[in-house]
C-alpha cells in the first residue's frame, strides 16, 4: 500500500512545467507577402504549440514572421489597414493554461513613419477575465523586454494590442513579438490516477471480505 501511495505521489509531483522559448527561429519566414496574390496567414502555430493570431481587427489584417536588424533574428508582426488597430492574441494549441515569464515587444508608430509607438500587453483567464495589463511605451530601439510576475497566471490568452488614436490627426501602431517565454501548466492527470487507484484498492478489499 505504501509503495503504491509513494508511486502516485511521484506521478503527481512529476509533471512540473518546463519553460518554452518561442523565438520564431524554427518558424519559416513568410515574407515577402502581400494581400494579393500571396496573402500572409491570419495565424501561425509554432513548434512549441503556441498559436499567434491577429484579432480585434478589420478584414485585411495579417500576421507574418520576418527578420530584421533590430532584433536577434525572426519575430512575428501583425499588420492592418490604415483605419483601425491590430492585436496579436497568443493561446496554446491544446487550450491548456500557461504561465508567461517574459516577452519582447516592438510597436511601430505608422503615423510618424515607423518610429516606436505604444502598445499594451494583457493576460486573460479561461473566462476572459483580465489578470493584468502592462503598457509598452516608446523606447529608443523600438524593442522592449517585458517581465511578468506570478500574479498573471494561470493564463489562457495573452493579447499584445496596438493603439488607434485620433486627435488632430490619426495614428495607429502595429505590434511585433519575439522571445515569448511561457510554461504550459500540466493537467493534473496524476490526481485522476490517484483516485482511480484508491477506488481499485477499495474494490479489491470488498471482493476479498
PDB file of C-alpha atoms in Angstrom:
ATOM      1  CA  UNK A   1       0.000   0.000   0.000  1.00  0.00           C
ATOM      2  CA  UNK A   2       2.763   2.442   0.929  1.00  0.00           C
ATOM      3  CA  UNK A   3       4.624   1.705  -2.313  1.00  0.00           C
ATOM      4  CA  UNK A   4       1.506   2.454  -4.316  1.00  0.00           C
ATOM      5  CA  UNK A   5       0.965   5.754  -2.491  1.00  0.00           C
ATOM      6  CA  UNK A   6       4.597   6.788  -2.943  1.00  0.00           C
ATOM      7  CA  UNK A   7       4.478   5.987  -6.664  1.00  0.00           C
ATOM      8  CA  UNK A   8       1.313   8.019  -7.101  1.00  0.00           C
ATOM      9  CA  UNK A   9       2.798  10.964  -5.226  1.00  0.00           C
ATOM     10  CA  UNK A  10       5.808  10.879  -7.549  1.00  0.00           C
ATOM     11  CA  UNK A  11       3.451  10.968 -10.511  1.00  0.00           C
ATOM     12  CA  UNK A  12       1.544  13.867  -9.011  1.00  0.00           C
ATOM     13  CA  UNK A  13       4.626  15.995  -8.476  1.00  0.00           C
ATOM     14  CA  UNK A  14       6.495  14.832 -11.576  1.00  0.00           C
ATOM     15  CA  UNK A  15       4.573  16.939 -14.065  1.00  0.00           C
ATOM     16  CA  UNK A  16       6.488  20.145 -13.481  1.00  0.00           C
ATOM     17  CA  UNK A  17       6.033  22.631 -16.295  1.00  0.00           C
ATOM     18  CA  UNK A  18       9.067  23.297 -18.468  1.00  0.00           C
ATOM     19  CA  UNK A  19       9.549  26.780 -19.858  1.00  0.00           C
ATOM     20  CA  UNK A  20       9.429  27.065 -23.643  1.00  0.00           C
ATOM     21  CA  UNK A  21      11.101  29.872 -25.577  1.00  0.00           C
ATOM     22  CA  UNK A  22       9.301  30.918 -28.751  1.00  0.00           C
ATOM     23  CA  UNK A  23      11.843  32.949 -30.712  1.00  0.00           C
ATOM     24  CA  UNK A  24      10.493  32.061 -34.196  1.00  0.00           C
ATOM     25  CA  UNK A  25      13.904  30.864 -35.345  1.00  0.00           C
ATOM     26  CA  UNK A  26      12.304  27.466 -36.013  1.00  0.00           C
ATOM     27  CA  UNK A  27       9.419  29.027 -37.987  1.00  0.00           C
ATOM     28  CA  UNK A  28       9.904  29.671 -41.684  1.00  0.00           C
ATOM     29  CA  UNK A  29       9.758  33.348 -42.573  1.00  0.00           C
ATOM     30  CA  UNK A  30       6.654  34.257 -44.552  1.00  0.00           C
ATOM     31  CA  UNK A  31       7.944  37.481 -46.060  1.00  0.00           C
ATOM     32  CA  UNK A  32       7.702  38.991 -48.507  1.00  0.00           C
ATOM     33  CA  UNK A  33       3.967  38.505 -48.657  1.00  0.00           C
ATOM     34  CA  UNK A  34       1.240  40.836 -49.832  1.00  0.00           C
ATOM     35  CA  UNK A  35      -2.521  40.767 -49.771  1.00  0.00           C
ATOM     36  CA  UNK A  36      -2.575  39.555 -53.371  1.00  0.00           C
ATOM     37  CA  UNK A  37      -1.684  37.085 -54.745  1.00  0.00           C
ATOM     38  CA  UNK A  38       0.154  35.630 -51.723  1.00  0.00           C
ATOM     39  CA  UNK A  39      -1.592  36.788 -48.537  1.00  0.00           C
ATOM     40  CA  UNK A  40       0.066  36.321 -45.178  1.00  0.00           C
ATOM     41  CA  UNK A  41      -1.617  33.862 -42.823  1.00  0.00           C
ATOM     42  CA  UNK A  42      -4.055  35.055 -40.162  1.00  0.00           C
ATOM     43  CA  UNK A  43      -2.388  32.816 -37.563  1.00  0.00           C
ATOM     44  CA  UNK A  44       0.836  30.920 -37.011  1.00  0.00           C
ATOM     45  CA  UNK A  45       1.350  27.833 -34.831  1.00  0.00           C
ATOM     46  CA  UNK A  46       4.889  27.377 -33.533  1.00  0.00           C
ATOM     47  CA  UNK A  47       6.643  24.049 -32.851  1.00  0.00           C
ATOM     48  CA  UNK A  48       6.118  24.813 -29.144  1.00  0.00           C
ATOM     49  CA  UNK A  49       2.335  24.573 -29.822  1.00  0.00           C
ATOM     50  CA  UNK A  50       1.593  28.241 -29.201  1.00  0.00           C
ATOM     51  CA  UNK A  51      -0.803  29.909 -31.649  1.00  0.00           C
ATOM     52  CA  UNK A  52      -0.319  33.574 -32.619  1.00  0.00           C
ATOM     53  CA  UNK A  53      -3.457  35.051 -34.208  1.00  0.00           C
ATOM     54  CA  UNK A  54      -4.429  38.515 -35.425  1.00  0.00           C
ATOM     55  CA  UNK A  55      -7.541  39.674 -33.547  1.00  0.00           C
ATOM     56  CA  UNK A  56      -9.524  42.848 -32.802  1.00  0.00           C
ATOM     57  CA  UNK A  57      -9.087  43.942 -36.357  1.00  0.00           C
ATOM     58  CA  UNK A  58     -10.929  44.549 -39.585  1.00  0.00           C
ATOM     59  CA  UNK A  59     -10.651  42.363 -42.649  1.00  0.00           C
ATOM     60  CA  UNK A  60      -7.296  42.517 -44.342  1.00  0.00           C
ATOM     61  CA  UNK A  61      -5.135  42.215 -41.238  1.00  0.00           C
ATOM     62  CA  UNK A  62      -2.308  39.750 -41.459  1.00  0.00           C
ATOM     63  CA  UNK A  63       0.427  38.261 -39.327  1.00  0.00           C
ATOM     64  CA  UNK A  64       3.823  37.264 -40.612  1.00  0.00           C
ATOM     65  CA  UNK A  65       7.205  36.064 -39.440  1.00  0.00           C
ATOM     66  CA  UNK A  66      10.104  38.141 -40.633  1.00  0.00           C
ATOM     67  CA  UNK A  67      13.612  39.133 -39.676  1.00  0.00           C
ATOM     68  CA  UNK A  68      15.212  42.491 -39.129  1.00  0.00           C
ATOM     69  CA  UNK A  69      18.445  44.077 -37.990  1.00  0.00           C
ATOM     70  CA  UNK A  70      16.572  45.469 -34.971  1.00  0.00           C
ATOM     71  CA  UNK A  71      16.190  42.012 -33.400  1.00  0.00           C
ATOM     72  CA  UNK A  72      18.264  38.887 -32.876  1.00  0.00           C
ATOM     73  CA  UNK A  73      16.526  37.043 -35.703  1.00  0.00           C
ATOM     74  CA  UNK A  74      12.975  36.170 -36.691  1.00  0.00           C
ATOM     75  CA  UNK A  75       9.974  37.711 -34.972  1.00  0.00           C
ATOM     76  CA  UNK A  76       6.226  37.949 -35.588  1.00  0.00           C
ATOM     77  CA  UNK A  77       4.408  41.084 -36.717  1.00  0.00           C
ATOM     78  CA  UNK A  78       0.732  41.989 -37.172  1.00  0.00           C
ATOM     79  CA  UNK A  79      -0.233  44.390 -39.928  1.00  0.00           C
ATOM     80  CA  UNK A  80      -3.559  46.029 -40.588  1.00  0.00           C
ATOM     81  CA  UNK A  81      -5.355  48.574 -42.742  1.00  0.00           C
ATOM     82  CA  UNK A  82      -4.953  52.293 -42.016  1.00  0.00           C
ATOM     83  CA  UNK A  83      -8.357  52.582 -40.360  1.00  0.00           C
ATOM     84  CA  UNK A  84      -8.038  50.733 -37.073  1.00  0.00           C
ATOM     85  CA  UNK A  85      -5.815  48.955 -34.591  1.00  0.00           C
ATOM     86  CA  UNK A  86      -4.498  45.398 -34.644  1.00  0.00           C
ATOM     87  CA  UNK A  87      -3.544  42.916 -31.956  1.00  0.00           C
ATOM     88  CA  UNK A  88      -1.751  39.591 -31.623  1.00  0.00           C
ATOM     89  CA  UNK A  89      -3.519  37.048 -29.412  1.00  0.00           C
ATOM     90  CA  UNK A  90      -1.476  34.115 -28.105  1.00  0.00           C
ATOM     91  CA  UNK A  91      -3.069  30.852 -26.952  1.00  0.00           C
ATOM     92  CA  UNK A  92      -1.914  27.267 -26.535  1.00  0.00           C
ATOM     93  CA  UNK A  93      -2.954  24.883 -29.281  1.00  0.00           C
ATOM     94  CA  UNK A  94      -4.421  22.381 -26.776  1.00  0.00           C
ATOM     95  CA  UNK A  95      -6.305  25.066 -24.859  1.00  0.00           C
ATOM     96  CA  UNK A  96      -4.228  24.442 -21.743  1.00  0.00           C
ATOM     97  CA  UNK A  97      -3.410  27.217 -19.317  1.00  0.00           C
ATOM     98  CA  UNK A  98       0.113  28.584 -19.227  1.00  0.00           C
ATOM     99  CA  UNK A  99       2.265  30.975 -17.259  1.00  0.00           C
ATOM    100  CA  UNK A 100       4.116  33.754 -19.053  1.00  0.00           C
ATOM    101  CA  UNK A 101       7.535  34.825 -17.834  1.00  0.00           C
ATOM    102  CA  UNK A 102       8.662  37.376 -20.406  1.00  0.00           C
ATOM    103  CA  UNK A 103       8.384  38.588 -23.973  1.00  0.00           C
ATOM    104  CA  UNK A 104       9.935  41.225 -26.208  1.00  0.00           C
ATOM    105  CA  UNK A 105       7.586  43.740 -27.819  1.00  0.00           C
ATOM    106  CA  UNK A 106       8.125  46.224 -30.621  1.00  0.00           C
ATOM    107  CA  UNK A 107       5.454  48.733 -31.616  1.00  0.00           C
ATOM    108  CA  UNK A 108       5.886  50.892 -34.705  1.00  0.00           C
ATOM    109  CA  UNK A 109       4.017  54.174 -34.992  1.00  0.00           C
ATOM    110  CA  UNK A 110       2.701  54.317 -38.561  1.00  0.00           C
ATOM    111  CA  UNK A 111       1.655  57.970 -38.395  1.00  0.00           C
ATOM    112  CA  UNK A 112       5.191  59.021 -37.554  1.00  0.00           C
ATOM    113  CA  UNK A 113       6.896  56.917 -40.171  1.00  0.00           C
ATOM    114  CA  UNK A 114       7.740  53.776 -38.245  1.00  0.00           C
ATOM    115  CA  UNK A 115       9.026  55.360 -35.049  1.00  0.00           C
ATOM    116  CA  UNK A 116       8.479  53.474 -31.776  1.00  0.00           C
ATOM    117  CA  UNK A 117       4.884  53.800 -30.604  1.00  0.00           C
ATOM    118  CA  UNK A 118       2.631  52.429 -27.870  1.00  0.00           C
ATOM    119  CA  UNK A 119       1.010  49.069 -27.150  1.00  0.00           C
ATOM    120  CA  UNK A 120      -0.478  47.119 -24.251  1.00  0.00           C
ATOM    121  CA  UNK A 121       0.191  43.557 -23.109  1.00  0.00           C
ATOM    122  CA  UNK A 122      -2.795  41.917 -21.370  1.00  0.00           C
ATOM    123  CA  UNK A 123      -3.355  38.485 -19.846  1.00  0.00           C
ATOM    124  CA  UNK A 124      -6.720  36.711 -19.536  1.00  0.00           C
ATOM    125  CA  UNK A 125      -8.023  33.585 -17.827  1.00  0.00           C
ATOM    126  CA  UNK A 126     -10.428  30.982 -19.236  1.00  0.00           C
ATOM    127  CA  UNK A 127     -13.411  33.264 -18.529  1.00  0.00           C
ATOM    128  CA  UNK A 128     -11.748  36.155 -20.426  1.00  0.00           C
ATOM    129  CA  UNK A 129     -11.227  37.997 -17.133  1.00  0.00           C
ATOM    130  CA  UNK A 130      -8.231  40.313 -17.212  1.00  0.00           C
ATOM    131  CA  UNK A 131      -5.441  39.188 -14.896  1.00  0.00           C
ATOM    132  CA  UNK A 132      -3.058  42.008 -15.680  1.00  0.00           C
ATOM    133  CA  UNK A 133      -2.070  44.678 -18.160  1.00  0.00           C
ATOM    134  CA  UNK A 134       1.166  46.456 -18.906  1.00  0.00           C
ATOM    135  CA  UNK A 135       1.764  49.374 -21.244  1.00  0.00           C
ATOM    136  CA  UNK A 136       4.706  49.270 -23.610  1.00  0.00           C
ATOM    137  CA  UNK A 137       5.692  52.863 -24.322  1.00  0.00           C
ATOM    138  CA  UNK A 138       8.184  54.486 -26.628  1.00  0.00           C
ATOM    139  CA  UNK A 139      11.704  53.151 -26.320  1.00  0.00           C
ATOM    140  CA  UNK A 140      14.809  54.137 -28.170  1.00  0.00           C
ATOM    141  CA  UNK A 141      15.324  50.953 -30.174  1.00  0.00           C
ATOM    142  CA  UNK A 142      11.657  50.119 -30.543  1.00  0.00           C
ATOM    143  CA  UNK A 143      12.072  46.772 -28.711  1.00  0.00           C
ATOM    144  CA  UNK A 144      11.236  46.440 -25.036  1.00  0.00           C
ATOM    145  CA  UNK A 145      11.620  43.369 -22.831  1.00  0.00           C
ATOM    146  CA  UNK A 146       8.554  42.860 -20.653  1.00  0.00           C
ATOM    147  CA  UNK A 147       8.994  40.768 -17.500  1.00  0.00           C
ATOM    148  CA  UNK A 148       5.851  39.489 -15.776  1.00  0.00           C
ATOM    149  CA  UNK A 149       5.163  38.270 -12.249  1.00  0.00           C
ATOM    150  CA  UNK A 150       3.225  35.283 -10.920  1.00  0.00           C
ATOM    151  CA  UNK A 151       0.001  37.256 -10.486  1.00  0.00           C
ATOM    152  CA  UNK A 152      -0.602  36.782 -14.207  1.00  0.00           C
ATOM    153  CA  UNK A 153      -1.498  33.106 -14.015  1.00  0.00           C
ATOM    154  CA  UNK A 154      -2.878  30.777 -14.986  1.00  0.00           C
ATOM    155  CA  UNK A 155      -3.384  32.362 -18.397  1.00  0.00           C
ATOM    156  CA  UNK A 156      -5.449  31.143 -21.327  1.00  0.00           C
ATOM    157  CA  UNK A 157      -4.591  34.032 -23.643  1.00  0.00           C
ATOM    158  CA  UNK A 158      -2.190  36.939 -23.947  1.00  0.00           C
ATOM    159  CA  UNK A 159      -3.042  39.940 -26.127  1.00  0.00           C
ATOM    160  CA  UNK A 160      -0.464  42.380 -27.488  1.00  0.00           C
ATOM    161  CA  UNK A 161      -2.504  45.262 -28.838  1.00  0.00           C
ATOM    162  CA  UNK A 162      -1.655  48.397 -30.768  1.00  0.00           C
ATOM    163  CA  UNK A 163      -3.274  51.814 -30.380  1.00  0.00           C
ATOM    164  CA  UNK A 164      -5.544  53.791 -32.669  1.00  0.00           C
ATOM    165  CA  UNK A 165      -5.877  57.416 -31.584  1.00  0.00           C
ATOM    166  CA  UNK A 166      -7.415  60.413 -33.329  1.00  0.00           C
ATOM    167  CA  UNK A 167      -6.937  63.990 -32.091  1.00  0.00           C
ATOM    168  CA  UNK A 168      -5.858  66.495 -34.727  1.00  0.00           C
ATOM    169  CA  UNK A 169      -4.818  63.523 -36.832  1.00  0.00           C
ATOM    170  CA  UNK A 170      -4.997  59.758 -36.548  1.00  0.00           C
ATOM    171  CA  UNK A 171      -2.214  57.302 -35.943  1.00  0.00           C
ATOM    172  CA  UNK A 172      -2.102  53.605 -35.236  1.00  0.00           C
ATOM    173  CA  UNK A 173       0.535  51.146 -34.113  1.00  0.00           C
ATOM    174  CA  UNK A 174       1.162  47.587 -35.183  1.00  0.00           C
ATOM    175  CA  UNK A 175       2.835  45.247 -32.668  1.00  0.00           C
ATOM    176  CA  UNK A 176       5.647  42.730 -33.055  1.00  0.00           C
ATOM    177  CA  UNK A 177       6.547  39.950 -30.604  1.00  0.00           C
ATOM    178  CA  UNK A 178       9.725  37.949 -30.019  1.00  0.00           C
ATOM    179  CA  UNK A 179      11.246  35.730 -27.307  1.00  0.00           C
ATOM    180  CA  UNK A 180       7.870  34.668 -25.892  1.00  0.00           C
ATOM    181  CA  UNK A 181       8.797  32.626 -22.799  1.00  0.00           C
ATOM    182  CA  UNK A 182       5.993  30.553 -21.274  1.00  0.00           C
ATOM    183  CA  UNK A 183       5.334  27.299 -19.416  1.00  0.00           C
ATOM    184  CA  UNK A 184       2.274  25.143 -20.015  1.00  0.00           C
ATOM    185  CA  UNK A 185       0.572  24.238 -16.745  1.00  0.00           C
ATOM    186  CA  UNK A 186       0.206  20.428 -16.763  1.00  0.00           C
ATOM    187  CA  UNK A 187      -3.240  18.879 -16.472  1.00  0.00           C
ATOM    188  CA  UNK A 188      -3.235  17.099 -13.075  1.00  0.00           C
ATOM    189  CA  UNK A 189      -3.789  13.643 -14.563  1.00  0.00           C
ATOM    190  CA  UNK A 190      -1.950  12.138 -11.604  1.00  0.00           C
ATOM    191  CA  UNK A 191      -4.841  13.208  -9.389  1.00  0.00           C
ATOM    192  CA  UNK A 192      -7.192  11.087 -11.502  1.00  0.00           C
ATOM    193  CA  UNK A 193      -4.770   8.177 -11.292  1.00  0.00           C
ATOM    194  CA  UNK A 194      -4.593   8.619  -7.546  1.00  0.00           C
ATOM    195  CA  UNK A 195      -8.380   8.497  -7.202  1.00  0.00           C
ATOM    196  CA  UNK A 196      -8.660   5.505  -9.517  1.00  0.00           C
ATOM    197  CA  UNK A 197      -6.042   3.597  -7.550  1.00  0.00           C
ATOM    198  CA  UNK A 198      -7.801   4.214  -4.245  1.00  0.00           C
ATOM    199  CA  UNK A 199     -11.087   3.117  -5.798  1.00  0.00           C
ATOM    200  CA  UNK A 200      -9.413  -0.059  -7.054  1.00  0.00           C
ATOM    201  CA  UNK A 201      -7.942  -0.858  -3.641  1.00  0.00           C
ATOM    202  CA  UNK A 202     -11.344  -0.473  -2.043  1.00  0.00           C
ATOM    203  CA  UNK A 203     -12.926  -2.721  -4.655  1.00  0.00           C
ATOM    204  CA  UNK A 204     -10.329  -5.460  -4.086  1.00  0.00           C
ATOM    205  CA  UNK A 205     -10.919  -5.350  -0.339  1.00  0.00           C
ATOM    206  CA  UNK A 206     -14.650  -5.623  -0.811  1.00  0.00           C
ATOM    207  CA  UNK A 207     -14.234  -8.632  -3.072  1.00  0.00           C
ATOM    208  CA  UNK A 208     -11.942 -10.400  -0.593  1.00  0.00           C
ATOM    209  CA  UNK A 209     -14.014  -9.760   2.548  1.00  0.00           C
TER     210      UNK A 209
END
